[in-house]
């Protein structure tokens, strides 16, 4: 076993295979450091030698600061661990972020020590043995501070293989001024949304009625989960073994998306090449009455420096079909420790800080991302910065997951291609039948 600090072999206390004795030694290490500082020994030199160096890789979320700034704040707040941040592409490039992480984790070299993982990768990373089970560090009595659903999403094969970080769900953004004019309250059905959007378009108040994300990318699955779920359908059967996307409910829901472009014309054809940011831009430029997006778009749309509609933006649960119930896709990134990290204790220390109430508050305010700790939905500071958040606690906590399977990476590529063909061609039933067959061969139906 090698020493974890600079490979110098000088401090054998923190080693790759961590036991409880190692954990005590880790804590002792920082106490010794404090003592050295207290007696005035060249503190900086001691610190450089003593600090465990770890790396943290994450998709680059959009906010008034970066995750690199978070790592810096942690480095400044303590002297046990030093984190180097590895910036991956933005979360809208989900497939690229996934591939970048897989390349690293599959090498089993221990880099990155800590990573953030989209909720859809947790099962796959755990099944591959790349994510360290965290049960020993976060036993059941420590998990009650988080939403039970998030703990469930972080659990695979009965083990906690991720620590909850933040939640993200799809939601409906609307122009309050236009909604006041055309109905008075945010639409709760897709029919109402279509009527209100068409009326505003007809009155030439906006160019587009509704902008969403139809690009052949991960976000298309999210938009599809929401419309299908809001029509009492689902992508997979409850046992997860067969694909039900081509059910009458699924077909009608995807037909609705196709119609927004081709029939009711509340959406521009361009939505088929838009992911999050290209759809957010026309909305904050004042060109659309409604938008489906994640919570990161809220602070941007209310910022008068970048938004033409600051002060006029409302947020509500996404509409449903008549007889159905609003459905918001569960998104968000959770934290993982590389099973091959040689610096587990340091990694856990950083993980604990990232997931703490204080850091989650900072992320809620600076990135507009939902805490995984229910208590923070009553937090005064968050409520005054991002008032929409408290109101959407039930949306965050009751969100609909995408298929939970270790084969998600294959499932999503098949779905992305099939949905894209359905939306482009309009042959919805035919394309969904074909994609259901492909997904069935993956999930073993
Ligand atoms: C958001 C969500 C994530 C999802 C991605 C799709 O970042 O948090 O779960 O996969 O969008 O673009």
Short mmCIF file of C-alpha atoms and ligand atoms in Angstrom, two decimals:
data_model
loop_
_atom_site.label_atom_id
_atom_site.label_comp_id
_atom_site.label_asym_id
_atom_site.label_seq_id
_atom_site.Cartn_x
_atom_site.Cartn_y
_atom_site.Cartn_z
CA UNK A 1 0.00 0.00 0.00
CA UNK A 2 1.32 3.40 -0.83
CA UNK A 3 1.08 6.56 1.15
CA UNK A 4 -1.63 8.80 -0.19
CA UNK A 5 0.12 12.11 0.23
CA UNK A 6 2.37 13.06 -2.64
CA UNK A 7 3.53 9.46 -2.76
CA UNK A 8 6.19 10.51 -0.28
CA UNK A 9 5.72 7.59 2.05
CA UNK A 10 6.13 9.97 4.93
CA UNK A 11 2.78 9.47 6.50
CA UNK A 12 1.57 5.92 6.29
CA UNK A 13 -1.60 6.64 8.22
CA UNK A 14 -4.04 7.20 5.38
CA UNK A 15 -4.00 4.27 3.05
CA UNK A 16 -6.05 2.82 0.25
CA UNK A 17 -7.92 0.21 2.21
CA UNK A 18 -9.72 2.03 4.94
CA UNK A 19 -10.66 0.54 8.26
CA UNK A 20 -12.08 2.18 11.34
CA UNK A 21 -8.57 2.37 12.73
CA UNK A 22 -7.60 4.32 9.63
CA UNK A 23 -10.51 6.66 10.24
CA UNK A 24 -9.28 7.35 13.76
CA UNK A 25 -5.79 7.88 12.40
CA UNK A 26 -7.20 10.30 9.84
CA UNK A 27 -8.81 12.38 12.53
CA UNK A 28 -5.67 12.16 14.66
CA UNK A 29 -3.67 13.37 11.69
CA UNK A 30 -5.61 16.63 11.67
CA UNK A 31 -5.29 16.96 15.44
CA UNK A 32 -1.51 16.58 15.14
CA UNK A 33 -1.56 19.22 12.46
CA UNK A 34 -3.43 21.60 14.75
CA UNK A 35 -0.86 20.99 17.48
CA UNK A 36 1.99 21.72 15.07
CA UNK A 37 0.32 24.97 14.08
CA UNK A 38 -0.25 25.90 17.72
CA UNK A 39 3.44 25.64 18.58
CA UNK A 40 4.32 27.73 15.57
CA UNK A 41 6.14 25.13 13.47
CA UNK A 42 6.35 26.14 9.81
CA UNK A 43 2.64 25.60 9.47
CA UNK A 44 2.38 25.98 5.77
CA UNK A 45 5.02 23.31 5.08
CA UNK A 46 3.42 20.91 7.53
CA UNK A 47 0.07 21.52 5.92
CA UNK A 48 1.31 20.85 2.43
CA UNK A 49 2.71 17.53 3.60
CA UNK A 50 -0.22 16.51 5.71
CA UNK A 51 -3.12 17.35 3.45
CA UNK A 52 -4.62 14.43 1.59
CA UNK A 53 -5.00 15.30 -2.08
CA UNK A 54 -8.10 14.11 -3.87
CA UNK A 55 -9.85 14.87 -7.13
CA UNK A 56 -13.52 15.64 -7.75
CA UNK A 57 -15.13 15.37 -11.20
CA UNK A 58 -18.52 16.80 -12.02
CA UNK A 59 -20.67 18.03 -14.87
CA UNK A 60 -20.47 21.83 -14.98
CA UNK A 61 -23.81 23.18 -13.74
CA UNK A 62 -24.87 26.70 -14.60
CA UNK A 63 -24.91 29.18 -11.73
CA UNK A 64 -23.57 32.40 -10.26
CA UNK A 65 -20.46 30.41 -9.27
CA UNK A 66 -18.96 27.07 -10.34
CA UNK A 67 -18.41 23.73 -8.64
CA UNK A 68 -14.72 24.64 -8.82
CA UNK A 69 -15.58 27.53 -6.46
CA UNK A 70 -17.19 25.03 -4.11
CA UNK A 71 -14.02 22.91 -4.05
CA UNK A 72 -12.02 26.07 -3.35
CA UNK A 73 -14.31 27.02 -0.46
CA UNK A 74 -13.89 23.54 1.03
CA UNK A 75 -10.10 23.74 0.64
CA UNK A 76 -10.12 27.05 2.49
CA UNK A 77 -12.48 25.87 5.21
CA UNK A 78 -10.27 23.05 6.54
CA UNK A 79 -6.72 21.78 6.39
CA UNK A 80 -7.08 18.01 6.22
CA UNK A 81 -7.87 17.56 2.54
CA UNK A 82 -7.10 19.39 -0.69
CA UNK A 83 -9.46 18.88 -3.60
CA UNK A 84 -8.62 19.37 -7.25
CA UNK A 85 -11.69 19.94 -9.37
CA UNK A 86 -12.10 18.27 -12.77
CA UNK A 87 -14.66 20.10 -14.89
CA UNK A 88 -16.73 17.87 -17.19
CA UNK A 89 -19.14 19.12 -19.92
CA UNK A 90 -22.50 20.64 -18.92
CA UNK A 91 -25.27 18.30 -17.75
CA UNK A 92 -27.22 18.82 -20.99
CA UNK A 93 -24.36 16.85 -22.65
CA UNK A 94 -25.31 13.95 -20.43
CA UNK A 95 -23.99 11.22 -22.74
CA UNK A 96 -20.58 12.93 -23.01
CA UNK A 97 -20.35 13.46 -19.24
CA UNK A 98 -21.25 9.80 -18.76
CA UNK A 99 -18.64 8.60 -21.24
CA UNK A 100 -15.95 10.81 -19.70
CA UNK A 101 -16.64 9.37 -16.25
CA UNK A 102 -16.87 5.78 -17.47
CA UNK A 103 -13.47 6.06 -19.13
CA UNK A 104 -11.95 7.21 -15.86
CA UNK A 105 -13.76 4.82 -13.55
CA UNK A 106 -13.21 1.77 -15.76
CA UNK A 107 -9.44 2.24 -15.49
CA UNK A 108 -9.78 1.54 -11.78
CA UNK A 109 -6.88 3.83 -10.96
CA UNK A 110 -8.76 5.67 -8.23
CA UNK A 111 -9.20 8.92 -10.18
CA UNK A 112 -11.42 10.81 -9.66
CA UNK A 113 -11.74 10.04 -5.96
CA UNK A 114 -15.15 11.74 -5.76
CA UNK A 115 -17.61 12.24 -8.60
CA UNK A 116 -21.12 13.49 -9.05
CA UNK A 117 -23.45 11.16 -10.91
CA UNK A 118 -26.68 11.83 -12.71
CA UNK A 119 -29.39 9.91 -10.88
CA UNK A 120 -29.75 7.62 -13.93
CA UNK A 121 -26.18 6.27 -13.68
CA UNK A 122 -26.27 5.17 -10.07
CA UNK A 123 -27.44 1.60 -10.76
CA UNK A 124 -24.93 1.08 -13.59
CA UNK A 125 -21.94 2.46 -11.65
CA UNK A 126 -22.90 0.35 -8.63
CA UNK A 127 -23.38 -2.82 -10.71
CA UNK A 128 -19.96 -2.28 -12.33
CA UNK A 129 -18.40 -2.07 -8.87
CA UNK A 130 -17.12 1.47 -9.45
CA UNK A 131 -19.05 3.22 -6.66
CA UNK A 132 -17.98 2.55 -3.09
CA UNK A 133 -20.84 1.37 -0.84
CA UNK A 134 -21.28 4.13 1.74
CA UNK A 135 -23.38 2.32 4.36
CA UNK A 136 -20.54 2.19 6.88
CA UNK A 137 -20.11 5.99 6.74
CA UNK A 138 -23.77 6.93 6.50
CA UNK A 139 -25.69 4.36 8.55
CA UNK A 140 -29.48 4.29 8.52
CA UNK A 141 -29.82 6.77 11.41
CA UNK A 142 -27.98 9.45 9.41
CA UNK A 143 -30.23 9.10 6.39
CA UNK A 144 -33.39 10.52 7.92
CA UNK A 145 -32.32 14.07 7.00
CA UNK A 146 -32.87 13.32 3.32
CA UNK A 147 -36.00 12.70 1.25
CA UNK A 148 -36.68 8.94 1.47
CA UNK A 149 -37.13 8.86 -2.33
CA UNK A 150 -33.63 10.25 -2.85
CA UNK A 151 -32.15 7.70 -0.48
CA UNK A 152 -34.00 5.02 -2.49
CA UNK A 153 -32.57 6.44 -5.72
CA UNK A 154 -29.07 6.27 -4.17
CA UNK A 155 -29.48 2.64 -3.13
CA UNK A 156 -28.62 -0.29 -5.37
CA UNK A 157 -28.75 -3.96 -4.42
CA UNK A 158 -29.60 -2.99 -0.83
CA UNK A 159 -26.49 -0.80 -0.50
CA UNK A 160 -26.19 2.96 -0.38
CA UNK A 161 -23.83 3.60 -3.29
CA UNK A 162 -24.40 7.35 -3.63
CA UNK A 163 -25.00 10.20 -1.21
CA UNK A 164 -27.89 12.57 -2.00
CA UNK A 165 -26.75 15.94 -3.33
CA UNK A 166 -29.38 17.89 -5.25
CA UNK A 167 -32.66 17.34 -7.02
CA UNK A 168 -33.80 18.62 -10.30
CA UNK A 169 -37.22 18.22 -11.86
CA UNK A 170 -38.99 19.43 -14.93
CA UNK A 171 -41.42 22.29 -14.30
CA UNK A 172 -43.61 24.73 -16.19
CA UNK A 173 -42.37 28.28 -16.52
CA UNK A 174 -44.96 30.83 -17.54
CA UNK A 175 -45.31 34.51 -18.23
CA UNK A 176 -47.43 35.86 -15.40
CA UNK A 177 -48.52 38.93 -17.36
CA UNK A 178 -49.81 36.82 -20.26
CA UNK A 179 -51.41 34.20 -18.05
CA UNK A 180 -53.26 37.02 -16.23
CA UNK A 181 -54.61 38.15 -19.56
CA UNK A 182 -55.55 34.73 -20.95
CA UNK A 183 -57.15 32.80 -18.13
CA UNK A 184 -55.82 34.09 -14.85
CA UNK A 185 -54.05 31.02 -13.57
CA UNK A 186 -51.37 28.64 -14.76
CA UNK A 187 -52.79 25.83 -16.91
CA UNK A 188 -53.22 22.43 -15.28
CA UNK A 189 -54.06 20.50 -18.46
CA UNK A 190 -52.23 20.36 -21.78
CA UNK A 191 -55.46 21.49 -23.48
CA UNK A 192 -55.56 24.63 -21.34
CA UNK A 193 -51.91 25.32 -22.05
CA UNK A 194 -52.52 24.94 -25.79
CA UNK A 195 -55.53 27.27 -25.72
CA UNK A 196 -53.76 29.97 -23.73
CA UNK A 197 -50.60 29.72 -25.82
CA UNK A 198 -52.55 29.95 -29.09
CA UNK A 199 -54.47 32.98 -27.84
CA UNK A 200 -51.25 34.82 -26.93
CA UNK A 201 -49.72 33.89 -30.29
CA UNK A 202 -52.82 35.07 -32.12
CA UNK A 203 -52.71 38.38 -30.27
CA UNK A 204 -49.06 38.64 -31.40
CA UNK A 205 -47.88 38.95 -27.82
CA UNK A 206 -45.37 36.18 -28.32
CA UNK A 207 -43.89 34.34 -31.25
CA UNK A 208 -43.99 30.92 -29.57
CA UNK A 209 -46.55 29.44 -27.23
CA UNK A 210 -44.54 26.65 -25.64
CA UNK A 211 -40.85 25.78 -25.82
CA UNK A 212 -39.52 22.39 -24.77
CA UNK A 213 -36.57 20.11 -25.51
CA UNK A 214 -36.84 17.71 -28.46
CA UNK A 215 -33.16 17.23 -29.29
CA UNK A 216 -31.97 13.62 -29.59
CA UNK A 217 -30.37 13.77 -26.15
CA UNK A 218 -31.03 12.73 -22.56
CA UNK A 219 -33.38 15.65 -21.97
CA UNK A 220 -35.78 14.28 -24.61
CA UNK A 221 -36.29 11.25 -22.37
CA UNK A 222 -37.10 13.62 -19.51
CA UNK A 223 -39.67 15.55 -21.54
CA UNK A 224 -41.16 12.21 -22.70
CA UNK A 225 -41.32 10.75 -19.16
CA UNK A 226 -43.32 13.82 -18.15
CA UNK A 227 -45.92 13.84 -20.91
CA UNK A 228 -46.32 10.06 -20.82
CA UNK A 229 -46.56 10.06 -17.01
CA UNK A 230 -49.14 12.84 -17.14
CA UNK A 231 -51.30 10.56 -19.29
CA UNK A 232 -51.11 7.62 -16.86
CA UNK A 233 -48.50 5.87 -18.98
CA UNK A 234 -44.93 4.80 -18.27
CA UNK A 235 -41.82 3.83 -20.22
CA UNK A 236 -41.38 0.51 -18.41
CA UNK A 237 -43.85 -1.83 -16.72
CA UNK A 238 -43.83 -1.75 -12.89
CA UNK A 239 -41.53 -4.82 -12.75
CA UNK A 240 -39.10 -3.04 -15.09
CA UNK A 241 -38.99 -6.01 -17.46
CA UNK A 242 -40.98 -4.74 -20.42
CA UNK A 243 -41.28 -1.51 -22.32
CA UNK A 244 -44.74 0.07 -22.33
CA UNK A 245 -43.92 3.28 -24.20
CA UNK A 246 -46.13 2.13 -27.12
CA UNK A 247 -49.25 1.84 -24.95
CA UNK A 248 -52.22 4.00 -26.07
CA UNK A 249 -51.30 6.47 -23.28
CA UNK A 250 -47.69 6.68 -24.44
CA UNK A 251 -48.63 7.09 -28.10
CA UNK A 252 -51.18 9.85 -27.32
CA UNK A 253 -48.63 11.71 -25.18
CA UNK A 254 -45.91 11.68 -27.84
CA UNK A 255 -48.53 12.57 -30.45
CA UNK A 256 -49.28 15.66 -28.34
CA UNK A 257 -45.62 16.70 -28.54
CA UNK A 258 -45.63 16.15 -32.30
CA UNK A 259 -48.82 18.20 -32.60
CA UNK A 260 -47.33 21.16 -30.74
CA UNK A 261 -45.07 21.60 -33.77
CA UNK A 262 -47.22 20.38 -36.63
CA UNK A 263 -50.85 20.89 -35.70
CA UNK A 264 -51.46 23.37 -32.92
CA UNK A 265 -48.19 25.09 -33.83
CA UNK A 266 -47.61 26.40 -30.34
CA UNK A 267 -43.98 25.21 -30.62
CA UNK A 268 -41.43 26.00 -33.33
CA UNK A 269 -39.91 23.14 -35.35
CA UNK A 270 -36.58 24.17 -33.84
CA UNK A 271 -37.49 22.51 -30.54
CA UNK A 272 -36.41 19.26 -32.23
CA UNK A 273 -32.82 20.47 -32.10
CA UNK A 274 -33.01 22.26 -28.75
CA UNK A 275 -31.83 21.05 -25.39
CA UNK A 276 -32.03 23.16 -22.23
CA UNK A 277 -30.18 26.38 -23.04
CA UNK A 278 -31.40 26.87 -26.64
CA UNK A 279 -34.98 26.61 -25.31
CA UNK A 280 -34.30 28.86 -22.31
CA UNK A 281 -32.96 31.70 -24.45
CA UNK A 282 -36.14 32.54 -26.43
CA UNK A 283 -38.15 32.30 -23.20
CA UNK A 284 -36.01 34.80 -21.29
CA UNK A 285 -35.90 36.96 -24.44
CA UNK A 286 -39.68 37.30 -24.07
CA UNK A 287 -40.54 35.25 -27.16
CA UNK A 288 -42.52 32.43 -25.56
CA UNK A 289 -45.43 32.24 -23.14
CA UNK A 290 -44.54 28.85 -21.64
CA UNK A 291 -41.41 26.79 -21.22
CA UNK A 292 -40.62 23.36 -19.80
CA UNK A 293 -37.25 23.42 -18.06
CA UNK A 294 -35.32 22.54 -14.88
CA UNK A 295 -35.00 24.78 -11.86
CA UNK A 296 -31.61 26.22 -12.92
CA UNK A 297 -33.54 28.45 -15.33
CA UNK A 298 -35.34 30.30 -12.54
CA UNK A 299 -32.52 32.51 -11.23
CA UNK A 300 -31.56 33.30 -14.84
CA UNK A 301 -35.07 34.26 -15.90
CA UNK A 302 -35.42 36.57 -12.89
CA UNK A 303 -32.07 38.28 -13.48
CA UNK A 304 -32.73 41.58 -15.27
CA UNK A 305 -29.17 41.60 -16.62
CA UNK A 306 -29.86 38.61 -18.85
CA UNK A 307 -33.64 38.33 -18.96
CA UNK A 308 -36.22 40.56 -20.66
CA UNK A 309 -38.95 39.13 -18.48
CA UNK A 310 -37.49 39.47 -14.98
CA UNK A 311 -40.32 39.92 -12.47
CA UNK A 312 -42.88 38.38 -14.83
CA UNK A 313 -41.98 34.72 -14.41
CA UNK A 314 -44.14 32.16 -12.65
CA UNK A 315 -43.39 28.49 -12.04
CA UNK A 316 -45.96 25.71 -11.67
CA UNK A 317 -46.16 21.93 -11.92
CA UNK A 318 -46.30 20.73 -15.54
CA UNK A 319 -49.84 20.21 -16.90
CA UNK A 320 -51.48 16.80 -17.30
CA UNK A 321 -53.92 15.21 -19.72
CA UNK A 322 -57.55 15.16 -18.67
CA UNK A 323 -57.88 12.49 -16.00
CA UNK A 324 -54.11 12.32 -15.54
CA UNK A 325 -51.78 13.80 -12.95
CA UNK A 326 -48.86 16.20 -13.35
CA UNK A 327 -45.59 14.32 -13.70
CA UNK A 328 -42.13 15.81 -13.23
CA UNK A 329 -39.07 13.86 -14.31
CA UNK A 330 -36.63 13.17 -11.49
CA UNK A 331 -33.22 14.60 -12.27
CA UNK A 332 -30.29 15.80 -10.29
CA UNK A 333 -26.82 14.65 -9.44
CA UNK A 334 -25.82 12.57 -6.44
CA UNK A 335 -22.35 12.01 -5.02
CA UNK A 336 -20.18 8.96 -5.36
CA UNK A 337 -16.82 7.79 -4.08
CA UNK A 338 -14.65 5.84 -6.48
CA UNK A 339 -14.42 2.26 -5.18
CA UNK A 340 -10.75 2.34 -6.18
CA UNK A 341 -9.93 5.59 -4.42
CA UNK A 342 -6.85 5.25 -2.27
CA UNK A 343 -8.05 8.13 -0.13
CA UNK A 344 -11.43 7.05 1.06
CA UNK A 345 -11.44 8.92 4.33
CA UNK A 346 -10.53 12.18 2.64
CA UNK A 347 -13.16 11.50 -0.01
CA UNK A 348 -15.81 10.89 2.65
CA UNK A 349 -14.84 14.09 4.43
CA UNK A 350 -15.37 16.11 1.25
CA UNK A 351 -18.56 14.23 0.38
CA UNK A 352 -19.99 15.00 3.81
CA UNK A 353 -19.22 18.69 3.34
CA UNK A 354 -20.74 18.77 -0.18
CA UNK A 355 -23.95 17.18 1.05
CA UNK A 356 -24.19 19.21 4.27
CA UNK A 357 -27.14 21.54 4.88
CA UNK A 358 -24.86 24.54 4.52
CA UNK A 359 -23.46 23.55 1.11
CA UNK A 360 -26.88 22.46 -0.15
CA UNK A 361 -28.21 25.89 0.82
CA UNK A 362 -25.41 27.52 -1.15
CA UNK A 363 -26.19 25.33 -4.16
CA UNK A 364 -29.92 26.09 -3.93
CA UNK A 365 -29.22 29.82 -3.96
CA UNK A 366 -26.31 30.03 -6.39
CA UNK A 367 -27.35 27.29 -8.84
CA UNK A 368 -31.15 27.09 -8.35
CA UNK A 369 -30.90 23.35 -7.66
CA UNK A 370 -33.24 21.64 -5.19
CA UNK A 371 -31.90 20.43 -1.84
CA UNK A 372 -32.24 16.74 -1.01
CA UNK A 373 -32.84 17.73 2.63
CA UNK A 374 -36.55 18.51 3.25
CA UNK A 375 -35.70 20.91 6.11
CA UNK A 376 -34.14 23.33 3.63
CA UNK A 377 -37.49 23.89 1.93
CA UNK A 378 -38.40 25.95 5.00
CA UNK A 379 -35.11 27.84 4.96
CA UNK A 380 -35.63 31.61 5.05
CA UNK A 381 -32.60 32.47 2.96
CA UNK A 382 -33.47 30.06 0.17
CA UNK A 383 -37.10 31.21 0.25
CA UNK A 384 -36.13 34.84 -0.20
CA UNK A 385 -33.66 34.15 -3.05
CA UNK A 386 -35.61 31.45 -4.92
CA UNK A 387 -39.21 31.68 -3.70
CA UNK A 388 -40.44 29.08 -6.21
CA UNK A 389 -38.50 26.36 -4.42
CA UNK A 390 -40.52 26.05 -1.22
CA UNK A 391 -43.76 25.83 -3.22
CA UNK A 392 -42.41 23.02 -5.32
CA UNK A 393 -41.32 20.73 -2.50
CA UNK A 394 -44.08 18.21 -3.34
CA UNK A 395 -42.98 18.28 -6.99
CA UNK A 396 -39.37 17.65 -6.04
CA UNK A 397 -40.22 14.87 -3.62
CA UNK A 398 -42.83 13.14 -5.81
CA UNK A 399 -40.93 13.21 -9.09
CA UNK A 400 -41.11 10.37 -11.63
CA UNK A 401 -37.85 8.48 -12.17
CA UNK A 402 -36.54 7.42 -15.53
CA UNK A 403 -36.17 3.63 -15.92
CA UNK A 404 -34.03 2.36 -13.04
CA UNK A 405 -31.74 -0.29 -14.54
CA UNK A 406 -28.00 -0.94 -14.66
CA UNK A 407 -28.46 -0.96 -18.46
CA UNK A 408 -29.79 2.59 -18.55
CA UNK A 409 -26.98 3.76 -20.84
CA UNK A 410 -28.24 1.38 -23.56
CA UNK A 411 -31.92 2.02 -22.84
CA UNK A 412 -31.56 5.77 -23.19
CA UNK A 413 -29.76 5.61 -26.54
CA UNK A 414 -32.51 3.37 -27.95
CA UNK A 415 -35.24 5.65 -26.57
CA UNK A 416 -33.55 8.83 -27.78
CA UNK A 417 -33.34 7.48 -31.30
CA UNK A 418 -36.91 6.07 -31.37
CA UNK A 419 -38.52 9.18 -29.88
CA UNK A 420 -36.60 11.38 -32.23
CA UNK A 421 -37.80 9.39 -35.25
CA UNK A 422 -41.40 9.48 -33.95
CA UNK A 423 -41.32 13.26 -33.53
CA UNK A 424 -39.69 13.91 -36.88
CA UNK A 425 -41.80 11.55 -38.98
CA UNK A 426 -45.10 11.80 -37.12
CA UNK A 427 -45.39 8.00 -37.39
CA UNK A 428 -45.71 7.83 -33.66
CA UNK A 429 -47.25 4.40 -33.17
CA UNK A 430 -44.93 2.70 -35.66
CA UNK A 431 -41.77 4.22 -34.17
CA UNK A 432 -42.81 3.58 -30.57
CA UNK A 433 -43.59 -0.07 -31.43
CA UNK A 434 -40.10 -0.38 -32.90
CA UNK A 435 -38.39 1.25 -29.93
CA UNK A 436 -40.36 -0.88 -27.48
CA UNK A 437 -39.01 -3.99 -29.22
CA UNK A 438 -35.45 -2.70 -28.95
CA UNK A 439 -35.81 -1.75 -25.28
CA UNK A 440 -37.38 -5.15 -24.53
CA UNK A 441 -34.26 -6.90 -25.79
CA UNK A 442 -32.19 -4.77 -23.35
CA UNK A 443 -34.35 -5.04 -20.22
CA UNK A 444 -35.05 -8.71 -20.82
CA UNK A 445 -38.81 -8.70 -21.43
C1 LIG B 1 -30.55 17.84 -15.76
C2 LIG B 1 -30.92 16.75 -14.77
C3 LIG B 1 -30.36 15.43 -15.17
C4 LIG B 1 -30.73 15.13 -16.62
C5 LIG B 1 -30.24 16.24 -17.53
C6 LIG B 1 -30.68 16.01 -18.98
O1 LIG B 1 -29.23 18.18 -15.60
O2 LIG B 1 -30.47 17.07 -13.49
O3 LIG B 1 -30.83 14.42 -14.32
O4 LIG B 1 -30.23 13.89 -17.04
O5 LIG B 1 -30.76 17.46 -17.10
O6 LIG B 1 -30.22 17.01 -19.81
#
